[in-house]
């Protein structure tokens, strides 16, 4: 059995601080080259290695990350 | 039959607080008002009505405890004397800005600075013109008897809650310390949580899920929004000025001259009025009971038709400015008063009338 | 293993973490990476876990978190600078069954509000104080705070805090732990997931102790101020670990006897 995870970033609320990037043990998250309406490079998934550990969401100062987890 | 008791003015404030169902008193000792806290601690109202009484670490803490309690829709109060009341001005400004009801009594002593512990009326400006920063007003009641010290606690709370505005009892060391007979009222129950929740939806009672969260603040970062807050406050102040002016007229029917005096000075001026009558000088006394809103209209109506007006106050001349605004230069207005803790005598007042108004 | 598509994972039944409804949807005004947002969220999460939304009064300070009342979905009073413990004292005494907490920064709590803080703690007021210590006045633009480290630069110590001239940083949390009125005093951080989880447990413990009437509970959170420190959020967290933690070591300072 494997665990697959995914995050959804509320892009317009993200301030691109990057704290989640270093908090991810799977190196799933990067700051996008694109910007949101306020000009911040928002966080996004860069691969499918997410295991849904929630570390990124737990440490996100603005609570913009929702985490999903599926056992397959 | 009404219960009658001989009490100090300060004790009367404390006893009234217990009997009208005040929820909390937070205070700090300072002469000449320490009997308020002493009386409360001796009476243990927490056993009778559930009233909270706490000696705070400073007047700054006291007034902010009052802020916190008032924000919960509770009947809360503090008392102090001049230097302590100065320390409370930050809190008073916040309370006025957040539009919270509360009662504060200032048993005034001589200043400036540490001044003296003797009675004075030199905190008139501070009480009636705001006192702290920003455009705000405090409903200001001036008792001249120990009975009024008692009665004005209830009246102050009534007005404070009616207008969501702090109310001040501006007394002085003379009325705070002297003993007179006082008719006491029956014990009233404190407001229930249900009543407060129903009546004051703005109160932060911790019931956010029932009605959406209540926020008590005096902050509005956008200037235009802050102006709106101020406009609302000013509208409320005009309403108070229209509806809540209180005064007493003594011997004003066919007076040639008027004394304008409040609190202790009104008592002494009454004797001066008698002395004047013995000499055939017809003097009436207009005693403002509310110092803000000031009884401008009655002073204007009576004073402008008189031969002169003497404003009597234990200060270097503060209320006289409001009297002059009322009289609009139509007749002579002068101030008389001893200050720095000295109490003027009836003879001195009569003499001032003769030299400054009649012969001046 | 068959290919799992993103749409299969992102379904309501698979949701394991999202922002609590105890926070409003208002965008927080805090700078990117600021610890205030994290601290707000875990306080809100604990209130939600306790089912205490309808039983809590929070007190906001003056400073960066002055607008905290816009973010918590609970009743909040906003205090004058430093006076939050006085407000909380009255609220708790007048409504003893409510959960009452203050949320204060270092300037508010450890400079202008030192008197209110010490005396509330010394009386053992049954309240919880959440103390955010980032060693600087953030809101007013990075001035020296009571907790600014020796030699640390700020806009009012532009050449570094000279303790000979400006005095020493105040370890107020250790000081408060000496008072008989405090039941639980701890220092935590919120810059890594592990620290956030630990701090949340500390806040839960503080609120639980308050419910038992244990006395004052005090949770310091050593935090960052990347704008005031003039660093990126990630660098600020690293600087905090290297410089703030040695002076303000993390861990429980006082725990109640079992």
XYZ file of C-alpha atoms in Angstrom, chain B residues 23-24 26 52-58 60-61 64-69 71-72 74 76 90 94 193 197 203-219 221, chain C residues 24 52-57 62 66-67 69-70 72-81 83 85-91 93-95 97-98 112 115-117 119-120 123 125 139:
88
model
C -20.911 43.902 38.779
C -17.373 45.033 39.401
C -11.588 48.026 40.406
C -16.362 41.602 42.055
C -14.067 43.949 44.000
C -10.370 44.136 43.241
C -7.530 46.370 44.389
C -5.500 46.916 41.238
C -1.785 47.660 40.995
C -2.361 51.199 39.698
C -3.823 52.643 34.924
C -4.687 49.016 35.603
C -8.283 49.169 31.978
C -9.998 46.565 34.130
C -13.046 48.807 33.857
C -12.555 48.824 30.063
C -12.451 45.013 29.979
C -15.484 44.648 32.222
C -16.742 45.606 27.117
C -18.549 42.536 28.515
C -21.186 44.554 32.834
C -18.283 48.328 36.266
C -5.542 57.099 28.396
C -10.151 54.365 24.815
C -26.030 36.903 31.570
C -26.732 38.942 25.915
C -20.844 43.090 24.312
C -17.966 40.608 24.152
C -19.633 37.985 26.303
C -17.957 35.078 24.505
C -21.037 34.038 22.570
C -19.658 34.486 19.054
C -21.333 31.444 17.499
C -24.799 32.716 18.466
C -24.599 36.157 16.912
C -21.307 36.562 15.035
C -18.267 37.835 16.847
C -18.347 41.092 18.779
C -15.320 43.323 18.544
C -14.591 46.127 20.974
C -11.987 48.517 19.626
C -11.275 52.209 19.229
C -9.015 51.669 16.208
C -6.919 52.920 10.498
C -12.017 34.422 9.369
C -14.934 26.848 22.893
C -15.921 29.307 20.168
C -18.985 30.195 22.206
C -17.074 30.474 25.427
C -13.955 32.513 24.650
C -12.939 36.144 24.922
C -1.240 47.326 20.410
C -3.541 44.921 17.047
C -5.844 43.760 14.245
C -9.703 40.771 16.120
C -10.205 40.769 12.361
C -10.347 35.307 15.060
C -13.956 34.208 14.800
C -14.521 34.878 18.486
C -15.316 37.870 20.688
C -12.270 40.121 20.979
C -11.479 43.284 22.913
C -8.642 45.496 21.740
C -6.656 46.908 24.651
C -4.564 50.030 25.049
C -0.815 49.457 24.689
C -2.976 46.860 29.223
C -3.727 41.653 31.198
C -5.808 44.250 33.067
C -8.711 43.780 30.634
C -8.368 40.014 30.851
C -8.337 40.204 34.659
C -11.730 41.892 34.687
C -13.225 39.697 31.960
C -13.316 37.646 37.177
C -16.672 38.853 35.854
C -17.216 35.756 33.681
C -16.512 30.211 33.075
C -15.106 31.811 29.912
C 4.894 49.488 28.462
C 3.379 46.337 35.390
C 0.078 44.879 34.206
C 1.825 41.659 33.140
C 0.738 41.906 38.618
C -1.755 39.800 36.665
C -2.237 37.579 41.415
C -5.235 35.554 37.343
C 4.318 47.818 13.699
